[in-house]
Amino acid sequence: MAGSGIPQTTIEILRKYDFHIQKKYGQNFLVDTGVLDRIVEAAEIGREDCVLEIGPGLGTMTRCLAERAGRVAAVEIDRNLIPILEETLSGYDNITLINNDILKVDLDGIAGEMNGGRPVKVVANLPYYITTPIIMKLLESRAPLQSITVMVQKEVADRMQAGPGTKDYGALSLAVQYYARPEIVASVPPNCFIPRPNVESAVIRLTGYREPPVQVRDEAEFFALIRAAFNQRRKTLTNALCNAQGLHIPKERTAQALCRLGLEPTVRGEALTLEQFAALAEELQERQCGSQEPIS
Ligand code: SAM
């Protein structure tokens, strides 16, 4: 039974343990060995690596990872999967199972305990109902993460990789691209999973920057500005920032800041690059310091 991701093996495990798939946990088990290999290959796992897997499920990918990596820490929320994992992974002595919600675990603590604080590689077939919170936790935690190679909904992967002026470009694109370089490495159809999800999937690799590509004074304010710009993405930036709850930046102030940056007062947020958003945040901040008007 061990060592295979083929559909038959998965069905046998589900039957043997009378396991009922939990939709609420986004359980779509990967059953295509070609895709498994592609993920592990894209993550460039070697014996020197410590891997953090989010949601090991039945352990199909965990086994692939354990065969290549030095150590694997696998965080699974569903306690009913733990006895199954303990049995299916019993042949490996380099796997640590953690029964917890990934949104609640201390990532720094895991990197410290598992890898002496050295960078860890994250690899996962993510549960789609909380993809964005997981990605943002990984990126914002500042825990030592070397790379993040994950299966996500294709639409979300497209949004992470999108650039200005495209329909997929938004707050998620900018947040991800502030921390990491995204690269979609594979498209994955629904028939690679049991049960089949209703959406197409993609594998994306995020390689973390040592330093963000732009300097901002206050990250929280910077991201509040970006969220406000895209909350009403069809509006001009001057209107969107004026209407935004908690910001209420007067239209003239945004228009003047845009003018100093060589941008039209009618520009929409979706046209600005990460660098231009950083410059706009800086301009608005400077004006605020000069005029003593609070941004928020
Ligand atoms: N890795 C397995 C595979 O590829 O077949 C399972 C992937 S399945 C898409 C997502 C897995 O994440 C499930 O095992 C699910 O129980 C687990 N999961 C869901 N929410 C979680 C959370 N908040 N923290 C940790 N694991 C979670």
Coordinates of C-alpha atoms and ligand atoms in Angstrom, one line a residue:
M1 CA 0.0 0.0 0.0
A2 CA 2.8 2.4 0.8
G3 CA 4.7 4.6 -1.7
S4 CA 2.0 5.3 -4.3
G5 CA -0.3 8.2 -5.1
I6 CA -2.5 6.3 -7.5
P7 CA -6.2 6.6 -7.1
Q8 CA -6.7 2.9 -6.2
T9 CA -4.3 3.2 -3.2
T10 CA -6.1 6.3 -2.0
I11 CA -9.5 4.5 -2.3
E12 CA -8.1 1.5 -0.4
I13 CA -6.8 3.7 2.5
L14 CA -10.2 5.5 2.7
R15 CA -12.0 2.2 2.8
K16 CA -9.6 0.5 5.2
Y17 CA -10.0 3.3 7.8
D18 CA -13.6 4.1 6.9
F19 CA -12.5 7.7 6.5
H20 CA -15.1 10.2 5.6
I21 CA -13.7 13.1 3.6
Q22 CA -14.3 16.4 5.2
K23 CA -15.3 19.1 2.7
K24 CA -15.0 21.7 5.5
Y25 CA -11.3 21.1 5.6
G26 CA -10.8 21.3 1.9
Q27 CA -9.9 17.6 1.6
N28 CA -9.1 16.9 -2.1
F29 CA -6.4 14.3 -2.1
L30 CA -3.8 14.4 -4.9
V31 CA -3.7 11.1 -6.8
D32 CA -1.5 11.9 -9.8
T33 CA 2.1 10.8 -9.3
G34 CA 3.3 13.0 -12.2
V35 CA 1.9 16.1 -10.4
L36 CA 3.4 15.0 -7.1
D37 CA 6.8 14.6 -8.7
R38 CA 6.4 18.0 -10.4
I39 CA 5.7 19.7 -7.0
V40 CA 8.6 18.0 -5.2
E41 CA 10.9 18.8 -8.2
A42 CA 9.9 22.5 -8.2
A43 CA 10.6 22.7 -4.5
E44 CA 14.2 21.5 -5.1
I45 CA 14.2 19.2 -2.1
G46 CA 17.5 17.6 -1.0
R47 CA 18.8 15.7 2.0
E48 CA 20.0 19.0 3.6
D49 CA 16.5 20.4 3.6
C50 CA 13.8 20.6 6.3
V51 CA 10.3 20.7 4.8
L52 CA 7.1 22.0 6.4
E53 CA 4.1 20.3 4.8
I54 CA 0.7 21.9 5.5
G55 CA -2.2 19.4 5.5
P56 CA -0.6 16.0 4.8
G57 CA -4.0 14.4 4.4
L58 CA -3.4 10.6 3.8
G59 CA 0.3 11.1 3.6
T60 CA 0.9 10.6 -0.1
M61 CA 3.0 13.7 -0.6
T62 CA 4.5 13.4 2.8
R63 CA 6.1 10.1 1.8
C64 CA 7.6 11.7 -1.4
L65 CA 9.0 14.5 0.7
A66 CA 10.4 12.2 3.4
E67 CA 12.3 10.2 0.8
R68 CA 14.1 13.3 -0.5
A69 CA 14.4 15.6 2.5
G70 CA 16.4 15.4 5.8
R71 CA 13.3 16.2 7.9
V72 CA 9.6 16.8 7.4
A73 CA 7.2 18.5 9.8
A74 CA 3.6 17.9 8.7
V75 CA 0.8 20.0 10.3
E76 CA -2.7 18.5 9.9
I77 CA -5.8 20.0 11.5
D78 CA -8.0 16.9 11.2
R79 CA -7.4 14.7 14.2
N80 CA -9.1 11.7 12.5
L81 CA -6.3 11.7 10.0
I82 CA -3.6 11.4 12.7
P83 CA -3.9 7.6 13.4
I84 CA -4.0 6.9 9.6
L85 CA -0.9 9.0 9.1
E86 CA 0.9 7.3 12.0
E87 CA 0.3 4.0 10.3
T88 CA 0.9 4.9 6.7
L89 CA 4.1 6.9 7.6
S90 CA 5.4 4.4 10.1
G91 CA 8.3 3.4 7.9
Y92 CA 9.8 6.8 8.1
D93 CA 11.8 8.2 11.0
N94 CA 12.3 11.7 9.7
I95 CA 8.7 12.9 9.9
T96 CA 7.2 14.8 12.8
L97 CA 3.4 15.0 12.8
I98 CA 1.7 18.0 14.4
N99 CA -2.0 17.9 14.9
N100 CA -2.9 21.6 14.8
D101 CA -4.3 24.4 12.7
I102 CA -1.6 25.9 10.6
L103 CA -3.0 29.4 11.3
K104 CA -2.3 28.8 15.0
V105 CA 1.2 27.3 14.9
D106 CA 4.3 29.2 15.7
L107 CA 6.3 29.0 12.4
D108 CA 9.4 30.4 14.0
G109 CA 9.2 27.7 16.7
I110 CA 8.9 24.9 14.1
A111 CA 11.9 26.2 12.2
G112 CA 13.8 26.5 15.5
E113 CA 13.0 23.0 16.7
M114 CA 13.2 21.2 13.4
N115 CA 16.1 23.0 11.7
G116 CA 18.0 25.0 14.4
G117 CA 16.4 28.2 13.0
R118 CA 17.8 27.7 9.5
P119 CA 15.4 28.3 6.6
V120 CA 12.7 25.8 6.0
K121 CA 11.0 25.0 2.6
V122 CA 7.2 24.9 2.7
V123 CA 5.5 22.4 0.3
A124 CA 1.8 21.7 0.3
N125 CA -1.4 20.9 -1.5
L126 CA -3.3 23.7 0.3
P127 CA -6.9 23.5 1.5
Y128 CA -8.5 26.0 -0.8
Y129 CA -11.0 27.5 1.7
I130 CA -8.1 29.2 3.5
T131 CA -5.4 29.6 0.8
T132 CA -5.0 33.4 1.2
P133 CA -4.8 33.5 5.0
I134 CA -2.2 30.7 4.9
I135 CA -0.1 32.4 2.3
M136 CA -0.3 35.7 4.1
K137 CA 0.6 34.1 7.4
L138 CA 3.6 32.4 5.8
L139 CA 4.8 35.6 4.1
E140 CA 4.1 38.0 7.0
S141 CA 5.4 35.8 9.8
R142 CA 9.0 36.6 8.8
A143 CA 9.8 33.1 9.9
P144 CA 12.9 31.7 8.1
L145 CA 11.2 30.2 5.0
Q146 CA 13.4 29.7 2.0
S147 CA 10.6 29.0 -0.5
I148 CA 6.9 28.1 -0.6
T149 CA 5.8 25.6 -3.3
V150 CA 2.1 25.1 -3.1
M151 CA -0.9 23.8 -5.0
V152 CA -3.7 26.4 -5.1
Q153 CA -6.8 27.2 -7.0
K154 CA -5.6 28.3 -10.5
E155 CA -7.4 31.6 -10.2
V156 CA -5.6 32.4 -7.0
A157 CA -2.2 31.5 -8.5
D158 CA -3.0 33.8 -11.4
R159 CA -3.8 36.6 -9.0
M160 CA -0.5 36.1 -7.1
Q161 CA 1.5 36.4 -10.3
A162 CA -0.5 39.1 -12.1
G163 CA 1.0 42.5 -13.1
P164 CA -0.5 46.0 -13.4
G165 CA -3.2 46.6 -15.9
T166 CA -4.5 43.0 -15.9
K167 CA -7.9 41.8 -14.6
D168 CA -6.2 39.5 -12.0
Y169 CA -4.0 42.2 -10.5
G170 CA -5.0 43.3 -7.1
A171 CA -4.1 43.5 -3.4
L172 CA -3.0 39.9 -3.2
S173 CA -0.6 40.3 -6.2
L174 CA 1.0 43.3 -4.5
A175 CA 1.2 41.7 -1.1
V176 CA 2.8 38.5 -2.5
Q177 CA 5.2 40.4 -4.7
Y178 CA 6.3 42.6 -1.8
Y179 CA 7.6 39.5 -0.1
A180 CA 8.5 37.0 -2.8
R181 CA 9.0 36.3 -6.5
P182 CA 6.0 34.2 -7.7
E183 CA 6.3 31.6 -10.5
I184 CA 3.5 29.3 -11.7
V185 CA 5.2 25.9 -12.4
A186 CA 2.3 23.7 -13.4
S187 CA -1.4 23.7 -14.2
V188 CA -3.4 20.8 -12.7
P189 CA -6.8 19.6 -13.8
P190 CA -9.6 18.4 -11.4
N191 CA -9.2 14.8 -12.3
C192 CA -5.8 14.7 -10.5
F193 CA -7.7 14.7 -7.1
I194 CA -10.1 12.5 -5.1
P195 CA -12.7 14.0 -4.8
R196 CA -12.5 16.3 -7.8
P197 CA -12.6 20.0 -6.9
N198 CA -14.9 22.2 -9.0
V199 CA -12.0 24.4 -10.1
E200 CA -8.7 24.1 -12.0
S201 CA -5.6 24.1 -9.9
A202 CA -2.0 25.3 -10.3
V203 CA 1.3 24.8 -8.5
I204 CA 3.1 28.1 -7.7
R205 CA 6.5 28.6 -6.2
L206 CA 7.2 31.7 -4.1
T207 CA 10.9 32.5 -3.5
G208 CA 11.2 34.9 -0.6
Y209 CA 13.3 38.1 -0.9
R210 CA 15.9 38.8 1.7
E211 CA 14.7 42.4 1.5
P212 CA 11.5 43.7 0.0
P213 CA 12.0 45.2 -3.5
V214 CA 10.6 48.6 -2.2
Q215 CA 11.1 50.4 1.0
V216 CA 8.1 51.5 3.0
R217 CA 7.9 53.4 6.3
D218 CA 4.9 51.6 7.6
E219 CA 3.8 48.2 6.1
A220 CA 0.4 48.3 7.8
E221 CA -0.4 51.7 6.3
F222 CA 1.1 50.7 2.9
F223 CA -1.2 47.6 2.7
A224 CA -4.2 49.6 4.0
L225 CA -3.6 52.0 1.1
I226 CA -3.4 49.1 -1.4
R227 CA -6.5 47.4 -0.1
A228 CA -8.4 50.7 -0.3
A229 CA -7.3 51.2 -3.9
F230 CA -8.6 47.8 -5.0
N231 CA -11.8 47.7 -2.8
Q232 CA -13.4 49.9 -5.4
R233 CA -11.2 49.0 -8.3
R234 CA -13.3 50.6 -11.0
K235 CA -13.1 54.0 -9.3
T236 CA -10.2 56.4 -9.7
L237 CA -7.6 56.2 -7.0
T238 CA -8.5 59.7 -5.7
N239 CA -12.1 58.6 -5.2
A240 CA -11.2 55.1 -3.8
L241 CA -8.9 56.6 -1.2
C242 CA -11.4 59.3 -0.3
N243 CA -14.2 56.8 0.1
A244 CA -12.2 54.2 2.0
Q245 CA -13.3 53.7 5.6
G246 CA -10.5 54.5 8.0
L247 CA -8.4 56.4 5.4
H248 CA -10.6 59.2 4.0
I249 CA -7.7 60.9 2.2
P250 CA -9.0 64.1 0.7
K251 CA -9.1 63.9 -3.1
E252 CA -6.9 67.0 -3.6
R253 CA -4.2 65.4 -1.5
T254 CA -4.1 62.2 -3.5
A255 CA -4.3 64.2 -6.8
Q256 CA -1.3 66.3 -5.7
A257 CA 0.7 63.3 -4.7
L258 CA -0.1 61.6 -8.1
C259 CA 0.9 64.7 -9.9
R260 CA 4.3 64.8 -8.1
L261 CA 4.8 61.2 -9.2
G262 CA 3.9 62.1 -12.9
L263 CA 0.6 60.2 -12.8
E264 CA -2.8 61.4 -14.0
P265 CA -5.3 62.4 -11.3
T266 CA -7.8 60.0 -13.0
V267 CA -5.5 57.0 -12.7
R268 CA -7.0 53.8 -11.2
G269 CA -5.1 51.7 -8.6
E270 CA -4.9 48.7 -11.0
A271 CA -2.5 50.7 -13.2
L272 CA 0.1 51.3 -10.5
T273 CA 3.2 49.1 -10.0
L274 CA 4.4 48.0 -6.6
E275 CA 7.1 50.7 -6.8
Q276 CA 4.5 53.4 -7.7
F277 CA 2.3 52.4 -4.7
A278 CA 5.4 52.6 -2.4
A279 CA 6.2 56.1 -3.9
L280 CA 2.5 57.2 -3.4
A281 CA 2.5 56.0 0.2
E282 CA 5.7 57.9 0.8
E283 CA 4.2 61.1 -0.8
L284 CA 1.0 60.9 1.2
Q285 CA 3.0 60.2 4.4
E286 CA 5.3 63.3 3.8
R287 CA 2.3 65.5 3.2
Q288 CA 0.7 64.1 6.3
C289 CA 3.8 65.0 8.3
G290 CA 3.9 68.5 6.8
S291 CA 0.2 69.2 7.3
Q292 CA -0.3 67.2 10.5
E293 CA -3.4 65.6 8.9
P294 CA -3.7 61.9 9.9
I295 CA -3.8 59.3 7.1
S296 CA -6.0 57.0 9.2
Ligands
SAM1 N1 -1.6 16.7 1.2 C1 -2.7 15.9 0.9 C2 -2.7 15.5 -0.6 O1 -2.1 16.2 -1.3 O2 -3.4 14.6 -0.9 C3 -4.0 16.5 1.3 C4 -4.3 17.9 0.7 S1 -5.9 18.5 1.0 C5 -6.1 19.6 -0.4 C6 -5.7 19.7 2.3 C7 -5.3 19.1 3.6 O3 -5.1 20.2 4.6 C8 -6.3 18.2 4.3 O4 -5.6 17.1 4.8 C9 -6.9 19.0 5.4 O5 -7.4 18.2 6.4 C10 -5.8 19.9 5.8 N2 -6.2 21.1 6.5 C11 -7.3 21.9 6.2 N3 -7.3 23.0 7.0 C12 -6.1 23.0 7.7 C13 -5.5 23.8 8.6 N4 -6.1 25.0 9.0 N5 -4.3 23.5 9.2 C14 -3.7 22.3 8.8 N6 -4.2 21.5 7.9 C15 -5.4 21.8 7.4

